mmCIF file of C-alpha atoms in Angstrom:
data_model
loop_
_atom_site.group_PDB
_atom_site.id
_atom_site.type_symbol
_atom_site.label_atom_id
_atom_site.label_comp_id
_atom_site.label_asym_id
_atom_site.label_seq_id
_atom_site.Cartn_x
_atom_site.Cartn_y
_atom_site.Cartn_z
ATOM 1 C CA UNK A 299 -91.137 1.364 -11.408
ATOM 2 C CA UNK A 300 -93.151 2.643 -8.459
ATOM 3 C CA UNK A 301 -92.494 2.889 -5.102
ATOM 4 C CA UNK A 302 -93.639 0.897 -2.522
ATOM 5 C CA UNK A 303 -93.249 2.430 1.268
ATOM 6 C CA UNK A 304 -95.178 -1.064 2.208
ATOM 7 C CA UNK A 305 -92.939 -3.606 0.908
ATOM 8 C CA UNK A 306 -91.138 -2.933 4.279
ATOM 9 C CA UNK A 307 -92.559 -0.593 6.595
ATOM 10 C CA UNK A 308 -92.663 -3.389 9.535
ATOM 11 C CA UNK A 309 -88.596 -3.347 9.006
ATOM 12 C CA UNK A 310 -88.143 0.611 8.981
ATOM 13 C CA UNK A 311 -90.579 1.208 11.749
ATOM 14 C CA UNK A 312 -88.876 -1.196 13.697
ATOM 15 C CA UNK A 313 -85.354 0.249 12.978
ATOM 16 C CA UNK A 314 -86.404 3.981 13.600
ATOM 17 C CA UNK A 315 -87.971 3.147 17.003
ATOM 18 C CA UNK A 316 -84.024 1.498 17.683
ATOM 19 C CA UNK A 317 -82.159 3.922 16.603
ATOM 20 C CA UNK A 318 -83.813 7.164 17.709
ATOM 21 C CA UNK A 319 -83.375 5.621 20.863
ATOM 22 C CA UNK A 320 -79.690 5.741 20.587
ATOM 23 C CA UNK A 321 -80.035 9.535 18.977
ATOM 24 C CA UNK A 322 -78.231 10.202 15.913
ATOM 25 C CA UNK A 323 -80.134 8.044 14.079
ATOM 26 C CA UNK A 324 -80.703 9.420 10.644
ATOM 27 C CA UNK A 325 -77.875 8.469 8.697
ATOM 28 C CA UNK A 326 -77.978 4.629 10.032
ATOM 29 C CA UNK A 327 -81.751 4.686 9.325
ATOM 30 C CA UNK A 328 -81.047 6.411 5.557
ATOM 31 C CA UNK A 329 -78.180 3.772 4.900
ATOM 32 C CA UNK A 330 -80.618 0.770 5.990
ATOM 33 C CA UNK A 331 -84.037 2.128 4.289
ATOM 34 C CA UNK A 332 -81.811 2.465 0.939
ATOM 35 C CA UNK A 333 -80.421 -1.249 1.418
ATOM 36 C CA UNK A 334 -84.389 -1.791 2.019
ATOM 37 C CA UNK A 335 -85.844 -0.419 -0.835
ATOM 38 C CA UNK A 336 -82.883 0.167 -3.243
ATOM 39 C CA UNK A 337 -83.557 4.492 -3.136
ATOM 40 C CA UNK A 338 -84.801 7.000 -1.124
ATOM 41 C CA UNK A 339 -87.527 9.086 -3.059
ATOM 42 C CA UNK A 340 -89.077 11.833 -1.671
ATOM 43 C CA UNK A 341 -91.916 10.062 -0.249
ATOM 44 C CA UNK A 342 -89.975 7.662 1.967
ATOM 45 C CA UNK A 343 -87.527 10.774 3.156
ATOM 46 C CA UNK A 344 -91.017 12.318 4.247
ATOM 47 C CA UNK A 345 -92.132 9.384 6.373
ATOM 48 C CA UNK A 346 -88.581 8.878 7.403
ATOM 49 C CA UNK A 347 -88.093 12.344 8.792
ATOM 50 C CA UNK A 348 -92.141 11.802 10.875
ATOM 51 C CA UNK A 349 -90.795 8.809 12.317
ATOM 52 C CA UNK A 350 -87.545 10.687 13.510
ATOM 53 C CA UNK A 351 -89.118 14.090 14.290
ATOM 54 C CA UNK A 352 -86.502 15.683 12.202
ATOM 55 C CA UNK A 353 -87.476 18.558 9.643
ATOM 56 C CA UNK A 354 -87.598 16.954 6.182
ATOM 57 C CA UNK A 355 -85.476 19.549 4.897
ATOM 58 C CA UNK A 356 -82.496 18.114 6.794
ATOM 59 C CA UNK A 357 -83.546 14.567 5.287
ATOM 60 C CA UNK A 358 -83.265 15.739 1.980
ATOM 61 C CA UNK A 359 -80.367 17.807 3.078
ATOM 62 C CA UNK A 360 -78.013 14.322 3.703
ATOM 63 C CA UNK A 361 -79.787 12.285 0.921
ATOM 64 C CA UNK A 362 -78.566 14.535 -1.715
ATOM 65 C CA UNK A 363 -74.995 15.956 0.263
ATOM 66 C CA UNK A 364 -73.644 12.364 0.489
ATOM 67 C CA UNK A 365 -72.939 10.654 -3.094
ATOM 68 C CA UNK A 366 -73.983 6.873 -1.940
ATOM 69 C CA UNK A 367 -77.265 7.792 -0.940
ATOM 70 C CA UNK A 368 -80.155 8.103 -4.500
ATOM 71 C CA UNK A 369 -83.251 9.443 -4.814
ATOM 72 C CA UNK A 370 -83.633 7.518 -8.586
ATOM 73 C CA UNK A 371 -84.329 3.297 -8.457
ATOM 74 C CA UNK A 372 -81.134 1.934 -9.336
ATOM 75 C CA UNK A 373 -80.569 -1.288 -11.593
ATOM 76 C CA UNK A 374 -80.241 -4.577 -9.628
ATOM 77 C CA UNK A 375 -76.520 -4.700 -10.689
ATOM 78 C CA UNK A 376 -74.160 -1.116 -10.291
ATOM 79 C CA UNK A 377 -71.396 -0.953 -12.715
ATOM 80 C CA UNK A 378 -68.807 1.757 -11.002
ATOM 81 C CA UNK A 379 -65.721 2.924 -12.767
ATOM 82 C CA UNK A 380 -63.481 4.673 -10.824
ATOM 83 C CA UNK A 381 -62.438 7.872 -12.137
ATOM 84 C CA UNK A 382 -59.614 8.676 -9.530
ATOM 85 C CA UNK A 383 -56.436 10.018 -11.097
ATOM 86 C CA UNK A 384 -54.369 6.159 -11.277
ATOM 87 C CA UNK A 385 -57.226 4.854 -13.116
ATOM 88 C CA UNK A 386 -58.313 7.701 -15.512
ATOM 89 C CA UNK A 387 -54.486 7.980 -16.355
ATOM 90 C CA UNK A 388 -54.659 3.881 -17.167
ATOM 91 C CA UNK A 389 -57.561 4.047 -19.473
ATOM 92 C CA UNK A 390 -61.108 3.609 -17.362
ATOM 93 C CA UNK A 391 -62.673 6.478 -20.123
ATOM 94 C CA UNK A 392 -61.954 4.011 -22.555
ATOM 95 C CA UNK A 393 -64.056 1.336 -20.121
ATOM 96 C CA UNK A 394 -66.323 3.805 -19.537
ATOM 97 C CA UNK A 395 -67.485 4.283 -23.215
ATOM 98 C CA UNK A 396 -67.178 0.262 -23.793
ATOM 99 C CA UNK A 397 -69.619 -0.182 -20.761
ATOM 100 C CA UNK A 398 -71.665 2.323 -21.925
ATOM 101 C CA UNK A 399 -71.756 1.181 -25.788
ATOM 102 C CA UNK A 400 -72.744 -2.493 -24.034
ATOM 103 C CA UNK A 401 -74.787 -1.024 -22.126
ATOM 104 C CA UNK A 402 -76.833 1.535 -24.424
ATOM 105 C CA UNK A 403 -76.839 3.869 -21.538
ATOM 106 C CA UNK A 404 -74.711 6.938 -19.981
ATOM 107 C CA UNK A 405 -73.459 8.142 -16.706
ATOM 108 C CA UNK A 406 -76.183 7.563 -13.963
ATOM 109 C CA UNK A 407 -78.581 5.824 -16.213
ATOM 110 C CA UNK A 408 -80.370 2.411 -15.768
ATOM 111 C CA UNK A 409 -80.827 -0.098 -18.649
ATOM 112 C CA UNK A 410 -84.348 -0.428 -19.267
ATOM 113 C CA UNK A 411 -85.031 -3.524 -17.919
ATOM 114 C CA UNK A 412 -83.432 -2.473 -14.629
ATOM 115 C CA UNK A 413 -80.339 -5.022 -14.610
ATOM 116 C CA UNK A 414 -77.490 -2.723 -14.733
ATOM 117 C CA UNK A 415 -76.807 1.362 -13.851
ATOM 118 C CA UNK A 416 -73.770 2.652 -14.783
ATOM 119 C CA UNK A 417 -72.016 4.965 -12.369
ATOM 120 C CA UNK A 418 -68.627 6.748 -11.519
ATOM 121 C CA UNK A 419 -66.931 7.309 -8.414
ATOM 122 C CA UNK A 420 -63.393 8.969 -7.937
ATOM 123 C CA UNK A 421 -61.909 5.660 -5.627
ATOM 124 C CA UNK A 422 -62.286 2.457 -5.367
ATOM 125 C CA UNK A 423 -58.665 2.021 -3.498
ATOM 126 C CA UNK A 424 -57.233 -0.299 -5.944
ATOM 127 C CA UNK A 425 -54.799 2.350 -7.746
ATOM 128 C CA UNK A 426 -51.821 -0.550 -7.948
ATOM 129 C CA UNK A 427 -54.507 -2.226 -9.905
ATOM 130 C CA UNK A 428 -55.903 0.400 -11.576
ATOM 131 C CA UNK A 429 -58.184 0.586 -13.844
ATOM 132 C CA UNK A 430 -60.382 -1.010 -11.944
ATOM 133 C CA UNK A 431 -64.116 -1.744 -11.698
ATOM 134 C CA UNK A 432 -66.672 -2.161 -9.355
ATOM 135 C CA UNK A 433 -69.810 -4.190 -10.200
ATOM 136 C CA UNK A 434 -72.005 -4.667 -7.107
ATOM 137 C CA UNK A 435 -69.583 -5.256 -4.032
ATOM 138 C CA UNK A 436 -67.164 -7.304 -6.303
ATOM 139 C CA UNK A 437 -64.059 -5.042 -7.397
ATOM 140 C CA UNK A 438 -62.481 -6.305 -11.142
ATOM 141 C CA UNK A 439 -58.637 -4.985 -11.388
ATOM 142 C CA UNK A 440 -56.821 -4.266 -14.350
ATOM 143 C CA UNK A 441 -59.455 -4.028 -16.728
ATOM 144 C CA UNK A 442 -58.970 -3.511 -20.061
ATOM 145 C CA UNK A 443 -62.213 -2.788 -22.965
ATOM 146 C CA UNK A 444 -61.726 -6.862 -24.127
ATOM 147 C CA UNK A 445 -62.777 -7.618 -20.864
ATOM 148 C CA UNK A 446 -66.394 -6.116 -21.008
ATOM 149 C CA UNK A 447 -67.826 -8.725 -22.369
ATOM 150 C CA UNK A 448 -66.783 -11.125 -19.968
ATOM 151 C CA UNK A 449 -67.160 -8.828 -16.293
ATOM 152 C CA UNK A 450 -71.390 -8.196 -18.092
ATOM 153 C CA UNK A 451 -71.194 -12.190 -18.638
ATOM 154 C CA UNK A 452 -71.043 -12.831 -14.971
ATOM 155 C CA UNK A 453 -73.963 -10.834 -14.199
ATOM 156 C CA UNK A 454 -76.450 -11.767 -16.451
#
Protein backbone atom coordinates (compact mmCIF):
# COMPACT_ATOMS: atom_id res chain seq x y z
CA UNK A 1 0.00 0.00 0.00
CA UNK A 2 1.37 3.41 -0.92
CA UNK A 3 0.65 6.59 0.14
CA UNK A 4 -1.17 9.05 -1.48
CA UNK A 5 -0.73 12.87 -0.05
CA UNK A 6 -3.22 13.67 -3.20
CA UNK A 7 -6.15 11.65 -2.46
CA UNK A 8 -6.97 14.69 -0.19
CA UNK A 9 -4.77 17.53 -0.19
CA UNK A 10 -7.80 20.03 -1.19
CA UNK A 11 -9.33 18.78 2.40
CA UNK A 12 -6.00 19.20 4.54
CA UNK A 13 -5.02 22.42 2.93
CA UNK A 14 -8.25 23.68 3.60
CA UNK A 15 -8.27 22.53 7.30
CA UNK A 16 -4.65 23.83 8.07
CA UNK A 17 -5.43 27.32 6.67
CA UNK A 18 -8.66 27.04 9.54
CA UNK A 19 -7.05 25.97 12.15
CA UNK A 20 -3.71 27.79 12.22
CA UNK A 21 -5.90 30.57 12.27
CA UNK A 22 -7.26 29.64 15.58
CA UNK A 23 -3.42 28.65 16.76
CA UNK A 24 -2.96 25.42 18.33
CA UNK A 25 -3.72 23.69 15.49
CA UNK A 26 -1.57 20.64 15.22
CA UNK A 27 -3.19 18.09 17.11
CA UNK A 28 -6.83 18.90 15.48
CA UNK A 29 -5.08 18.91 12.07
CA UNK A 30 -3.08 15.34 13.04
CA UNK A 31 -6.48 13.82 14.37
CA UNK A 32 -8.36 14.93 11.00
CA UNK A 33 -5.40 14.08 8.36
CA UNK A 34 -5.35 10.46 10.13
CA UNK A 35 -9.32 10.17 9.80
CA UNK A 36 -8.28 11.41 6.08
CA UNK A 37 -5.89 9.08 5.08
CA UNK A 38 -6.11 6.27 7.72
CA UNK A 39 -2.01 7.08 9.03
CA UNK A 40 0.33 9.61 9.23
CA UNK A 41 3.70 8.50 7.51
CA UNK A 42 6.50 10.51 7.48
CA UNK A 43 5.81 12.18 4.32
CA UNK A 44 2.43 13.66 5.24
CA UNK A 45 3.95 14.78 8.92
CA UNK A 46 6.54 16.70 6.60
CA UNK A 47 3.97 18.58 4.55
CA UNK A 48 1.85 18.86 7.60
CA UNK A 49 4.44 20.59 9.71
CA UNK A 50 5.21 23.29 6.08
CA UNK A 51 1.71 24.04 6.13
CA UNK A 52 1.80 24.86 9.98
CA UNK A 53 5.31 26.36 10.15
CA UNK A 54 6.07 24.07 12.96
CA UNK A 55 9.54 22.14 13.08
CA UNK A 56 8.86 18.58 11.89
CA UNK A 57 10.55 17.28 14.78
CA UNK A 58 7.66 18.39 17.02
CA UNK A 59 5.25 16.64 14.36
CA UNK A 60 6.84 13.52 14.77
CA UNK A 61 7.26 14.34 18.38
CA UNK A 62 3.07 14.05 19.02
CA UNK A 63 2.55 11.39 16.24
CA UNK A 64 4.57 8.90 18.04
CA UNK A 65 3.96 10.36 22.06
CA UNK A 66 0.17 9.85 21.71
CA UNK A 67 -0.92 6.00 21.21
CA UNK A 68 -4.08 6.81 18.74
CA UNK A 69 -2.11 8.51 16.32
CA UNK A 70 0.07 5.61 13.50
CA UNK A 71 2.60 6.06 11.29
CA UNK A 72 1.81 2.20 9.70
CA UNK A 73 -1.68 1.88 7.24
CA UNK A 74 -4.04 0.26 9.40
CA UNK A 75 -6.68 -2.48 8.25
CA UNK A 76 -10.13 -1.07 7.31
CA UNK A 77 -11.56 -2.80 10.46
CA UNK A 78 -9.43 -2.37 14.18
CA UNK A 79 -9.94 -5.21 16.46
CA UNK A 80 -8.94 -3.66 20.14
CA UNK A 81 -8.83 -5.79 23.21
CA UNK A 82 -8.58 -4.07 26.19
CA UNK A 83 -5.91 -5.11 28.38
CA UNK A 84 -6.88 -2.98 31.53
CA UNK A 85 -6.69 -4.91 34.79
CA UNK A 86 -10.93 -5.99 34.92
CA UNK A 87 -10.54 -7.43 31.60
CA UNK A 88 -7.08 -9.18 31.62
CA UNK A 89 -8.25 -10.66 35.07
CA UNK A 90 -11.65 -11.97 33.03
CA UNK A 91 -9.85 -13.66 30.27
CA UNK A 92 -9.20 -11.01 27.14
CA UNK A 93 -5.45 -13.03 26.70
CA UNK A 94 -7.45 -15.86 26.00
CA UNK A 95 -9.45 -13.47 23.21
CA UNK A 96 -6.44 -12.15 22.33
CA UNK A 97 -4.79 -15.45 21.11
CA UNK A 98 -8.38 -16.61 19.56
CA UNK A 99 -8.37 -13.27 17.51
CA UNK A 100 -5.07 -13.69 16.66
CA UNK A 101 -5.27 -17.59 15.66
CA UNK A 102 -8.48 -16.19 13.36
CA UNK A 103 -6.71 -13.76 12.39
CA UNK A 104 -3.14 -15.28 11.43
CA UNK A 105 -1.64 -12.15 12.76
CA UNK A 106 -0.10 -10.62 16.18
CA UNK A 107 -0.21 -7.50 18.17
CA UNK A 108 -0.15 -4.40 15.78
CA UNK A 109 -0.25 -6.39 12.64
CA UNK A 110 -2.64 -6.08 9.60
CA UNK A 111 -4.10 -9.14 7.78
CA UNK A 112 -2.82 -9.14 4.42
CA UNK A 113 -5.56 -8.12 2.60
CA UNK A 114 -5.94 -5.07 4.85
CA UNK A 115 -9.49 -5.96 6.49
CA UNK A 116 -8.59 -6.30 10.03
CA UNK A 117 -5.42 -5.01 12.52
CA UNK A 118 -5.34 -6.31 15.70
CA UNK A 119 -4.49 -3.97 18.54
CA UNK A 120 -4.48 -3.52 22.43
CA UNK A 121 -5.30 -0.73 24.53
CA UNK A 122 -5.38 -0.70 28.46
CA UNK A 123 -9.40 0.84 28.59
CA UNK A 124 -12.14 0.73 26.87
CA UNK A 125 -14.40 1.82 30.11
CA UNK A 126 -16.56 -1.14 30.11
CA UNK A 127 -14.85 -2.98 33.25
CA UNK A 128 -18.61 -4.12 34.61
CA UNK A 129 -18.60 -5.75 31.27
CA UNK A 130 -15.36 -6.77 31.00
CA UNK A 131 -13.80 -8.53 28.80
CA UNK A 132 -14.69 -6.49 26.34
CA UNK A 133 -13.85 -5.67 22.71
CA UNK A 134 -13.64 -2.97 20.50
CA UNK A 135 -13.98 -3.49 16.72
CA UNK A 136 -14.11 -0.14 14.89
CA UNK A 137 -16.25 2.33 17.12
CA UNK A 138 -18.62 -0.60 18.14
CA UNK A 139 -17.67 -1.93 21.78
CA UNK A 140 -18.69 -6.04 22.23
CA UNK A 141 -19.05 -6.81 26.22
CA UNK A 142 -18.57 -9.93 27.83
CA UNK A 143 -16.79 -11.73 25.33
CA UNK A 144 -15.86 -14.99 25.63
CA UNK A 145 -13.30 -17.13 22.74
CA UNK A 146 -16.89 -18.90 21.26
CA UNK A 147 -17.78 -15.63 20.35
CA UNK A 148 -14.93 -14.90 17.76
CA UNK A 149 -16.38 -16.32 15.19
CA UNK A 150 -19.42 -14.49 15.33
CA UNK A 151 -17.97 -10.54 16.40
CA UNK A 152 -15.30 -11.43 12.71
CA UNK A 153 -18.82 -12.53 11.07
CA UNK A 154 -20.19 -9.08 11.32
CA UNK A 155 -17.36 -7.52 9.67
CA UNK A 156 -16.71 -9.38 6.80
Amino acid sequence: MSFNLEAHRPELDALMAREKAKGGALIPVLHQAQELYGYIPRELQDYIAQGLGVPQSTVYGVVTLYAFFTTKPRGRHRVNLCLGTACYVRGNTENLDRFARELGVGVAETTPDWRYTLEVCRCLGMCSKAPAVMVDKTVHPNVKPGDIPTILGKYE
